Amino acid sequence: MTHPIRIGFLTHVRGHNDPRQVYAETLELFDVAEQLGYDVGWVAQHHFKAGAGFLPSPFPFLAAVAERTQNIRLGTSIIVLPLELPLRVAEDAAVVDLLSNGRLELGVGSGSDPDEFLAFDMDMTNRHSQTTDGLIKLRRAIRGAPLGKEGLTLQPPAPTLLNRMWLSALSIGGAEYAAQHEMGLMLSRAAWGHDEPTDVVQLGVAKAFLDQWDKEDESPRIGLSRGVYVSQSKQHALNEIREPVMKAANARVKTGQLPSDLSLERYCEYFHIAYGSPEEVAKALSADKVLPYATDLILQFDPVFPPQERVIQMMERIAAEVVPNLSLQNGYLAP
């Protein structure tokens, strides 16, 4: 694919009850994505919940991907930094970056699942300050700064990885921190707890990030995650995604994140899913207020999670029929 924006896919590494089959199918998705010309494949980290995803340890998995691919970049979206030892993240990331010939895109964030923090016996209320502290240690190690009294340094070295670090941020303050520390900004598929649409909320976050960026020798990076579902038409798509979207919506209604008794179409808006024919999906994505400012468009099928053959079919149609019809005429990437 040839385009002014990098196209990626995000997988939560879930599906069947057999994790071995899920891993095998996810490895296949990276193969398919590379053949189709996708720029980046991203994996999400989940702990202890098979329903959310089977991948608690992204780095070993990405090392396996690195061995079977040549060009596609390998991303973490995201490593939940408060639940990790920052120096171990640096070491694992350095190994994967070496094995992949510099293809790692290292995305980190604070996390948002209370159950995961409870399982680790961690206080979730301190996760943002823990992420800040962890980032200081992580970036120091990757930079090659001396560690400990003996002045040890990260082995293997990965100094260029600093230019491929990303921070998931939901607020203007988080976006400004990412820019001030020369990290890419990752924007999630949906912004919960707001009356305004997700792209309206995130537009202010993206602009705050760009306003704070002052590194002259490197361009700012914004990764925009969005849901997609490609079918024959909008009605066909709604018929196919009704059950999983309503199930996901009801779960968020119970936690107070979504209002009750809305239509399927309105819940799709809250989940920020572009659905329908390839032309309709391209039109919906192109209308996103943040897209013109993004350097990376990260597409996912959450919360639908279709079967493998359907995912591959949609990835093929996205590459051939959606991406060529994206409109990127206004904003940061405009000529």
mmCIF file of C-alpha atoms in Angstrom:
data_model
loop_
_atom_site.group_PDB
_atom_site.id
_atom_site.type_symbol
_atom_site.label_atom_id
_atom_site.label_comp_id
_atom_site.label_asym_id
_atom_site.label_seq_id
_atom_site.Cartn_x
_atom_site.Cartn_y
_atom_site.Cartn_z
ATOM 1 C CA MET A 1 0.000 0.000 0.000
ATOM 2 C CA THR A 2 1.217 3.509 -0.811
ATOM 3 C CA HIS A 3 -0.244 6.252 1.352
ATOM 4 C CA PRO A 4 0.776 9.388 3.313
ATOM 5 C CA ILE A 5 -0.126 7.707 6.598
ATOM 6 C CA ARG A 6 1.068 4.417 8.045
ATOM 7 C CA ILE A 7 -1.662 1.779 8.195
ATOM 8 C CA GLY A 8 -1.614 -0.709 11.024
ATOM 9 C CA PHE A 9 -3.854 -3.333 12.564
ATOM 10 C CA LEU A 10 -4.355 -4.037 16.260
ATOM 11 C CA THR A 11 -5.202 -7.445 17.671
ATOM 12 C CA HIS A 12 -6.234 -8.250 21.230
ATOM 13 C CA VAL A 13 -5.113 -11.857 20.650
ATOM 14 C CA ARG A 14 -8.353 -13.548 21.557
ATOM 15 C CA GLY A 15 -10.972 -15.773 19.993
ATOM 16 C CA HIS A 16 -11.087 -19.522 20.664
ATOM 17 C CA ASN A 17 -10.782 -21.178 24.037
ATOM 18 C CA ASP A 18 -7.490 -22.754 22.963
ATOM 19 C CA PRO A 19 -4.675 -20.183 23.381
ATOM 20 C CA ARG A 20 -2.401 -22.211 21.082
ATOM 21 C CA GLN A 21 -4.862 -21.793 18.247
ATOM 22 C CA VAL A 22 -5.268 -18.104 19.022
ATOM 23 C CA TYR A 23 -1.493 -17.606 18.895
ATOM 24 C CA ALA A 24 -1.213 -19.546 15.642
ATOM 25 C CA GLU A 25 -3.958 -17.500 14.025
ATOM 26 C CA THR A 26 -2.474 -14.228 15.258
ATOM 27 C CA LEU A 27 0.905 -15.159 13.805
ATOM 28 C CA GLU A 28 -0.902 -15.837 10.538
ATOM 29 C CA LEU A 29 -2.441 -12.356 10.674
ATOM 30 C CA PHE A 30 1.025 -10.809 10.769
ATOM 31 C CA ASP A 31 2.011 -12.874 7.733
ATOM 32 C CA VAL A 32 -1.115 -11.772 5.877
ATOM 33 C CA ALA A 33 -0.694 -8.149 6.895
ATOM 34 C CA GLU A 34 2.901 -8.086 5.668
ATOM 35 C CA GLN A 35 1.880 -9.588 2.330
ATOM 36 C CA LEU A 36 -0.876 -6.984 1.982
ATOM 37 C CA GLY A 37 1.509 -4.131 2.713
ATOM 38 C CA TYR A 38 0.347 -3.091 6.180
ATOM 39 C CA ASP A 39 3.001 -0.958 7.840
ATOM 40 C CA VAL A 40 2.583 -2.005 11.480
ATOM 41 C CA GLY A 41 0.994 -4.828 13.450
ATOM 42 C CA TRP A 42 0.116 -3.999 17.063
ATOM 43 C CA VAL A 43 -0.691 -6.367 19.942
ATOM 44 C CA ALA A 44 -2.526 -5.514 23.154
ATOM 45 C CA GLN A 45 -1.418 -6.759 26.559
ATOM 46 C CA HIS A 46 -4.050 -8.368 28.804
ATOM 47 C CA HIS A 47 -3.686 -10.146 32.144
ATOM 48 C CA PHE A 48 -5.741 -13.051 33.528
ATOM 49 C CA LYS A 49 -8.862 -12.492 31.372
ATOM 50 C CA ALA A 50 -9.291 -14.836 28.430
ATOM 51 C CA GLY A 51 -12.289 -12.825 27.283
ATOM 52 C CA ALA A 52 -10.155 -9.721 26.878
ATOM 53 C CA GLY A 53 -7.141 -11.413 25.336
ATOM 54 C CA PHE A 54 -4.597 -14.183 25.777
ATOM 55 C CA LEU A 55 -1.380 -12.153 25.603
ATOM 56 C CA PRO A 56 0.138 -11.095 28.947
ATOM 57 C CA SER A 57 3.699 -11.124 27.521
ATOM 58 C CA PRO A 58 3.900 -9.276 24.187
ATOM 59 C CA PHE A 59 7.670 -9.417 23.784
ATOM 60 C CA PRO A 60 8.085 -13.211 23.408
ATOM 61 C CA PHE A 61 5.215 -13.202 20.947
ATOM 62 C CA LEU A 62 6.697 -10.357 18.902
ATOM 63 C CA ALA A 63 10.043 -12.171 18.882
ATOM 64 C CA ALA A 64 8.235 -15.063 17.174
ATOM 65 C CA VAL A 65 6.701 -12.621 14.693
ATOM 66 C CA ALA A 66 10.122 -11.114 14.015
ATOM 67 C CA GLU A 67 11.495 -14.505 12.989
ATOM 68 C CA ARG A 68 8.843 -15.050 10.299
ATOM 69 C CA THR A 69 8.492 -11.532 8.860
ATOM 70 C CA GLN A 70 10.815 -9.083 7.153
ATOM 71 C CA ASN A 71 9.188 -5.676 6.812
ATOM 72 C CA ILE A 72 6.127 -5.152 8.958
ATOM 73 C CA ARG A 73 6.807 -3.160 12.107
ATOM 74 C CA LEU A 74 5.951 -4.708 15.479
ATOM 75 C CA GLY A 75 4.054 -2.641 18.027
ATOM 76 C CA THR A 76 2.871 -2.919 21.627
ATOM 77 C CA SER A 77 -0.436 -1.197 22.259
ATOM 78 C CA ILE A 78 0.128 -1.103 25.107
ATOM 79 C CA ILE A 79 2.468 -2.400 27.791
ATOM 80 C CA VAL A 80 0.796 -1.549 31.132
ATOM 81 C CA LEU A 81 3.862 0.039 32.680
ATOM 82 C CA PRO A 82 2.759 0.209 36.360
ATOM 83 C CA LEU A 83 2.479 -3.602 36.368
ATOM 84 C CA GLU A 84 6.017 -4.067 35.030
ATOM 85 C CA LEU A 85 9.621 -3.562 36.126
ATOM 86 C CA PRO A 86 10.753 -0.752 33.782
ATOM 87 C CA LEU A 87 14.286 -2.114 33.386
ATOM 88 C CA ARG A 88 12.932 -5.534 32.424
ATOM 89 C CA VAL A 89 10.713 -3.855 29.833
ATOM 90 C CA ALA A 90 13.830 -2.130 28.490
ATOM 91 C CA GLU A 91 15.714 -5.438 28.279
ATOM 92 C CA ASP A 92 12.887 -7.343 26.597
ATOM 93 C CA ALA A 93 12.248 -4.504 24.176
ATOM 94 C CA ALA A 94 15.942 -4.297 23.296
ATOM 95 C CA VAL A 95 16.077 -8.014 22.486
ATOM 96 C CA VAL A 96 12.989 -7.860 20.257
ATOM 97 C CA ASP A 97 14.301 -4.741 18.542
ATOM 98 C CA LEU A 98 17.583 -6.495 17.779
ATOM 99 C CA LEU A 99 15.892 -9.663 16.506
ATOM 100 C CA SER A 100 13.600 -7.617 14.267
ATOM 101 C CA ASN A 101 16.335 -5.360 12.877
ATOM 102 C CA GLY A 102 14.919 -2.244 14.475
ATOM 103 C CA ARG A 103 11.236 -2.837 13.756
ATOM 104 C CA LEU A 104 9.843 -2.491 17.286
ATOM 105 C CA GLU A 105 7.339 0.276 18.084
ATOM 106 C CA LEU A 106 7.207 0.448 21.890
ATOM 107 C CA GLY A 107 3.862 1.703 23.186
ATOM 108 C CA VAL A 108 3.257 1.998 26.924
ATOM 109 C CA GLY A 109 0.549 3.401 29.150
ATOM 110 C CA SER A 110 -1.048 3.442 32.584
ATOM 111 C CA GLY A 111 -3.720 0.781 32.041
ATOM 112 C CA SER A 112 -7.379 1.004 32.973
ATOM 113 C CA ASP A 113 -8.570 -2.416 34.191
ATOM 114 C CA PRO A 114 -9.177 -2.440 37.980
ATOM 115 C CA ASP A 115 -9.258 -6.247 38.083
ATOM 116 C CA GLU A 116 -5.733 -6.505 36.682
ATOM 117 C CA PHE A 117 -4.350 -4.130 39.306
ATOM 118 C CA LEU A 118 -6.140 -6.032 42.074
ATOM 119 C CA ALA A 119 -4.708 -9.306 40.808
ATOM 120 C CA PHE A 120 -1.213 -7.805 41.031
ATOM 121 C CA ASP A 121 -2.044 -6.382 44.470
ATOM 122 C CA MET A 122 -1.390 -2.905 43.094
ATOM 123 C CA ASP A 123 -3.104 0.375 43.937
ATOM 124 C CA MET A 124 -4.693 1.626 40.730
ATOM 125 C CA THR A 125 -5.123 5.174 42.031
ATOM 126 C CA ASN A 126 -1.368 5.749 41.729
ATOM 127 C CA ARG A 127 -1.001 4.350 38.223
ATOM 128 C CA HIS A 128 -0.333 7.665 36.487
ATOM 129 C CA SER A 129 2.506 8.649 38.825
ATOM 130 C CA GLN A 130 3.840 5.085 38.602
ATOM 131 C CA THR A 131 3.806 5.364 34.808
ATOM 132 C CA THR A 132 5.738 8.638 34.982
ATOM 133 C CA ASP A 133 8.329 7.110 37.309
ATOM 134 C CA GLY A 134 8.546 4.017 35.141
ATOM 135 C CA LEU A 135 9.046 6.062 31.988
ATOM 136 C CA ILE A 136 11.966 7.900 33.547
ATOM 137 C CA LYS A 137 13.698 4.572 34.333
ATOM 138 C CA LEU A 138 12.734 2.994 31.009
ATOM 139 C CA ARG A 139 13.935 5.884 28.876
ATOM 140 C CA ARG A 140 17.123 6.243 30.899
ATOM 141 C CA ALA A 141 17.986 2.597 30.283
ATOM 142 C CA ILE A 142 17.192 2.730 26.571
ATOM 143 C CA ARG A 143 19.256 5.886 26.248
ATOM 144 C CA GLY A 144 22.255 3.907 27.481
ATOM 145 C CA ALA A 145 22.732 5.849 30.702
ATOM 146 C CA PRO A 146 24.699 4.167 33.496
ATOM 147 C CA LEU A 147 22.581 2.102 35.883
ATOM 148 C CA GLY A 148 23.369 1.392 39.517
ATOM 149 C CA LYS A 149 26.578 2.065 41.400
ATOM 150 C CA GLU A 150 28.633 0.073 38.906
ATOM 151 C CA GLY A 151 27.419 2.114 35.957
ATOM 152 C CA LEU A 152 26.021 -0.870 34.059
ATOM 153 C CA THR A 153 24.253 -0.221 30.755
ATOM 154 C CA LEU A 154 21.437 -1.877 28.843
ATOM 155 C CA GLN A 155 22.454 -4.993 26.941
ATOM 156 C CA PRO A 156 21.861 -5.330 24.084
ATOM 157 C CA PRO A 157 21.929 -1.585 23.414
ATOM 158 C CA ALA A 158 18.905 -0.070 21.651
ATOM 159 C CA PRO A 159 19.554 3.684 21.477
ATOM 160 C CA THR A 160 17.376 4.302 18.409
ATOM 161 C CA LEU A 161 14.354 2.808 20.185
ATOM 162 C CA LEU A 162 13.855 6.154 21.922
ATOM 163 C CA ASN A 163 12.620 7.474 18.578
ATOM 164 C CA ARG A 164 10.014 4.695 18.422
ATOM 165 C CA MET A 165 8.425 5.044 21.839
ATOM 166 C CA TRP A 166 4.729 5.822 22.236
ATOM 167 C CA LEU A 167 2.619 6.903 25.206
ATOM 168 C CA SER A 168 -1.107 6.200 25.409
ATOM 169 C CA ALA A 169 -2.746 9.351 26.750
ATOM 170 C CA LEU A 170 -6.384 10.240 27.330
ATOM 171 C CA SER A 171 -5.911 13.785 28.632
ATOM 172 C CA ILE A 172 -4.336 17.020 27.482
ATOM 173 C CA GLY A 173 -1.821 16.747 30.324
ATOM 174 C CA GLY A 174 -0.786 13.269 29.220
ATOM 175 C CA ALA A 175 -0.460 14.413 25.611
ATOM 176 C CA GLU A 176 1.694 17.347 26.631
ATOM 177 C CA TYR A 177 3.921 15.040 28.662
ATOM 178 C CA ALA A 178 4.374 12.762 25.633
ATOM 179 C CA ALA A 179 5.373 15.719 23.452
ATOM 180 C CA GLN A 180 7.728 17.187 26.039
ATOM 181 C CA HIS A 181 9.511 13.835 26.242
ATOM 182 C CA GLU A 182 9.541 13.289 22.475
ATOM 183 C CA MET A 183 7.291 10.247 22.434
ATOM 184 C CA GLY A 184 4.544 9.452 19.969
ATOM 185 C CA LEU A 185 0.962 9.953 21.145
ATOM 186 C CA MET A 186 -1.397 6.959 21.053
ATOM 187 C CA LEU A 187 -5.125 7.716 21.006
ATOM 188 C CA SER A 188 -7.541 4.940 21.942
ATOM 189 C CA ARG A 189 -10.454 3.721 19.834
ATOM 190 C CA ALA A 190 -13.050 5.332 22.092
ATOM 191 C CA ALA A 191 -13.091 8.029 24.761
ATOM 192 C CA TRP A 192 -15.447 7.018 27.557
ATOM 193 C CA GLY A 193 -17.237 9.314 29.960
ATOM 194 C CA HIS A 194 -17.818 12.213 27.558
ATOM 195 C CA ASP A 195 -20.962 13.570 25.948
ATOM 196 C CA GLU A 196 -19.061 14.678 22.849
ATOM 197 C CA PRO A 197 -18.015 12.201 20.135
ATOM 198 C CA THR A 198 -14.644 10.541 20.575
ATOM 199 C CA ASP A 199 -12.973 12.414 17.729
ATOM 200 C CA VAL A 200 -14.121 15.774 19.117
ATOM 201 C CA VAL A 201 -12.680 14.907 22.529
ATOM 202 C CA GLN A 202 -9.434 13.582 21.069
ATOM 203 C CA LEU A 203 -8.951 16.496 18.686
ATOM 204 C CA GLY A 204 -8.150 18.779 21.609
ATOM 205 C CA VAL A 205 -5.732 16.182 22.982
ATOM 206 C CA ALA A 206 -3.989 15.837 19.609
ATOM 207 C CA LYS A 207 -3.668 19.595 19.160
ATOM 208 C CA ALA A 208 -2.249 19.986 22.671
ATOM 209 C CA PHE A 209 0.351 17.374 21.785
ATOM 210 C CA LEU A 210 1.322 19.154 18.562
ATOM 211 C CA ASP A 211 1.486 22.526 20.317
ATOM 212 C CA GLN A 212 3.993 21.146 22.819
ATOM 213 C CA TRP A 213 6.208 19.376 20.279
ATOM 214 C CA ASP A 214 9.429 21.327 19.725
ATOM 215 C CA LYS A 215 11.940 18.768 18.469
ATOM 216 C CA GLU A 216 13.066 20.273 15.176
ATOM 217 C CA ASP A 217 14.900 17.245 13.787
ATOM 218 C CA GLU A 218 11.989 14.814 14.261
ATOM 219 C CA SER A 219 8.325 15.011 13.285
ATOM 220 C CA PRO A 220 5.604 14.388 15.880
ATOM 221 C CA ARG A 221 3.806 11.032 15.720
ATOM 222 C CA ILE A 222 0.131 10.456 16.460
ATOM 223 C CA GLY A 223 -1.318 6.944 16.362
ATOM 224 C CA LEU A 224 -5.097 6.888 15.957
ATOM 225 C CA SER A 225 -6.889 3.651 16.843
ATOM 226 C CA ARG A 226 -10.301 3.075 15.276
ATOM 227 C CA GLY A 227 -12.761 0.197 14.947
ATOM 228 C CA VAL A 228 -13.825 -1.075 11.529
ATOM 229 C CA TYR A 229 -16.135 -3.701 10.124
ATOM 230 C CA VAL A 230 -16.320 -4.203 6.357
ATOM 231 C CA SER A 231 -19.361 -5.872 4.832
ATOM 232 C CA GLN A 232 -21.694 -5.538 1.844
ATOM 233 C CA SER A 233 -23.569 -2.555 3.267
ATOM 234 C CA LYS A 234 -24.309 -0.775 6.524
ATOM 235 C CA GLN A 235 -27.360 -2.927 7.129
ATOM 236 C CA HIS A 236 -25.467 -6.144 6.468
ATOM 237 C CA ALA A 237 -22.747 -4.977 8.842
ATOM 238 C CA LEU A 238 -25.243 -4.111 11.585
ATOM 239 C CA ASN A 239 -26.857 -7.524 11.276
ATOM 240 C CA GLU A 240 -23.480 -9.227 11.638
ATOM 241 C CA ILE A 241 -22.158 -7.186 14.566
ATOM 242 C CA ARG A 242 -25.386 -6.763 16.551
ATOM 243 C CA GLU A 243 -24.782 -9.513 19.115
ATOM 244 C CA PRO A 244 -21.156 -8.740 20.075
ATOM 245 C CA VAL A 245 -21.638 -4.953 20.090
ATOM 246 C CA MET A 246 -24.752 -5.144 22.245
ATOM 247 C CA LYS A 247 -22.998 -7.544 24.612
ATOM 248 C CA ALA A 248 -20.065 -5.145 24.951
ATOM 249 C CA ALA A 249 -22.425 -2.188 25.326
ATOM 250 C CA ASN A 250 -24.409 -3.884 28.090
ATOM 251 C CA ALA A 251 -21.198 -4.574 29.987
ATOM 252 C CA ARG A 252 -20.330 -0.879 29.896
ATOM 253 C CA VAL A 253 -23.875 0.116 30.809
ATOM 254 C CA LYS A 254 -23.448 -1.883 34.027
ATOM 255 C CA THR A 255 -20.284 0.049 34.895
ATOM 256 C CA GLY A 256 -21.881 3.407 34.109
ATOM 257 C CA GLN A 257 -19.694 4.110 31.070
ATOM 258 C CA LEU A 258 -22.611 4.051 28.622
ATOM 259 C CA PRO A 259 -26.271 5.063 28.842
ATOM 260 C CA SER A 260 -28.856 2.298 28.608
ATOM 261 C CA ASP A 261 -31.528 1.586 25.992
ATOM 262 C CA LEU A 262 -29.739 3.105 23.003
ATOM 263 C CA SER A 263 -29.965 1.818 19.455
ATOM 264 C CA LEU A 264 -27.295 -0.402 17.945
ATOM 265 C CA GLU A 265 -26.281 2.479 15.683
ATOM 266 C CA ARG A 266 -25.736 4.776 18.667
ATOM 267 C CA TYR A 267 -23.677 2.178 20.484
ATOM 268 C CA CYS A 268 -21.529 1.789 17.349
ATOM 269 C CA GLU A 269 -20.948 5.547 17.521
ATOM 270 C CA TYR A 270 -19.840 5.252 21.151
ATOM 271 C CA PHE A 271 -17.512 2.366 20.263
ATOM 272 C CA HIS A 272 -16.295 4.407 17.292
ATOM 273 C CA ILE A 273 -16.789 1.682 14.696
ATOM 274 C CA ALA A 274 -16.737 2.545 10.989
ATOM 275 C CA TYR A 275 -18.961 -0.083 9.391
ATOM 276 C CA GLY A 276 -20.557 -0.893 6.040
ATOM 277 C CA SER A 277 -19.237 -1.294 2.515
ATOM 278 C CA PRO A 278 -15.581 -0.393 1.843
ATOM 279 C CA GLU A 279 -16.715 2.943 0.450
ATOM 280 C CA GLU A 280 -18.843 3.650 3.528
ATOM 281 C CA VAL A 281 -16.028 2.652 5.869
ATOM 282 C CA ALA A 282 -13.564 4.907 4.014
ATOM 283 C CA LYS A 283 -16.044 7.781 4.169
ATOM 284 C CA ALA A 284 -16.620 7.331 7.899
ATOM 285 C CA LEU A 285 -12.894 7.146 8.656
ATOM 286 C CA SER A 286 -12.192 10.171 6.449
ATOM 287 C CA ALA A 287 -14.745 12.213 8.395
ATOM 288 C CA ASP A 288 -12.864 11.615 11.654
ATOM 289 C CA LYS A 289 -11.694 14.980 12.955
ATOM 290 C CA VAL A 290 -8.389 13.568 14.227
ATOM 291 C CA LEU A 291 -7.398 11.587 11.142
ATOM 292 C CA PRO A 292 -5.804 14.539 9.284
ATOM 293 C CA TYR A 293 -3.397 14.967 12.197
ATOM 294 C CA ALA A 294 -2.470 11.292 12.515
ATOM 295 C CA THR A 295 0.710 9.696 11.247
ATOM 296 C CA ASP A 296 -0.569 6.177 12.020
ATOM 297 C CA LEU A 297 -4.068 4.763 11.542
ATOM 298 C CA ILE A 298 -4.453 1.651 13.702
ATOM 299 C CA LEU A 299 -7.488 -0.438 12.753
ATOM 300 C CA GLN A 300 -9.077 -3.082 14.961
ATOM 301 C CA PHE A 301 -12.185 -5.258 14.975
ATOM 302 C CA ASP A 302 -12.856 -4.929 18.710
ATOM 303 C CA PRO A 303 -15.449 -5.458 20.161
ATOM 304 C CA VAL A 304 -16.705 -7.753 17.372
ATOM 305 C CA PHE A 305 -13.778 -10.226 17.157
ATOM 306 C CA PRO A 306 -14.823 -12.037 13.948
ATOM 307 C CA PRO A 307 -13.546 -15.537 13.057
ATOM 308 C CA GLN A 308 -10.132 -15.802 11.417
ATOM 309 C CA GLU A 309 -11.291 -16.195 7.823
ATOM 310 C CA ARG A 310 -13.537 -13.134 8.177
ATOM 311 C CA VAL A 311 -10.721 -11.067 9.661
ATOM 312 C CA ILE A 312 -8.414 -11.952 6.763
ATOM 313 C CA GLN A 313 -11.124 -11.124 4.256
ATOM 314 C CA MET A 314 -11.682 -7.727 5.834
ATOM 315 C CA MET A 315 -7.950 -7.007 6.018
ATOM 316 C CA GLU A 316 -7.753 -7.717 2.295
ATOM 317 C CA ARG A 317 -10.655 -5.387 1.526
ATOM 318 C CA ILE A 318 -9.271 -2.678 3.786
ATOM 319 C CA ALA A 319 -5.964 -2.775 1.908
ATOM 320 C CA ALA A 320 -7.532 -2.888 -1.554
ATOM 321 C CA GLU A 321 -10.695 -0.818 -1.166
ATOM 322 C CA VAL A 322 -10.704 1.251 2.025
ATOM 323 C CA VAL A 323 -7.211 2.722 2.331
ATOM 324 C CA PRO A 324 -7.016 3.959 -1.296
ATOM 325 C CA ASN A 325 -10.246 5.898 -0.718
ATOM 326 C CA LEU A 326 -9.243 7.648 2.509
ATOM 327 C CA SER A 327 -9.339 11.425 2.301
ATOM 328 C CA LEU A 328 -6.430 13.143 4.035
ATOM 329 C CA GLN A 329 -6.741 16.616 2.607
ATOM 330 C CA ASN A 330 -7.077 18.822 5.660
ATOM 331 C CA GLY A 331 -4.755 19.051 8.619
ATOM 332 C CA TYR A 332 -1.259 18.168 9.686
ATOM 333 C CA LEU A 333 -0.492 15.765 6.830
ATOM 334 C CA ALA A 334 -1.929 17.927 4.064
ATOM 335 C CA PRO A 335 0.513 18.904 1.288
#
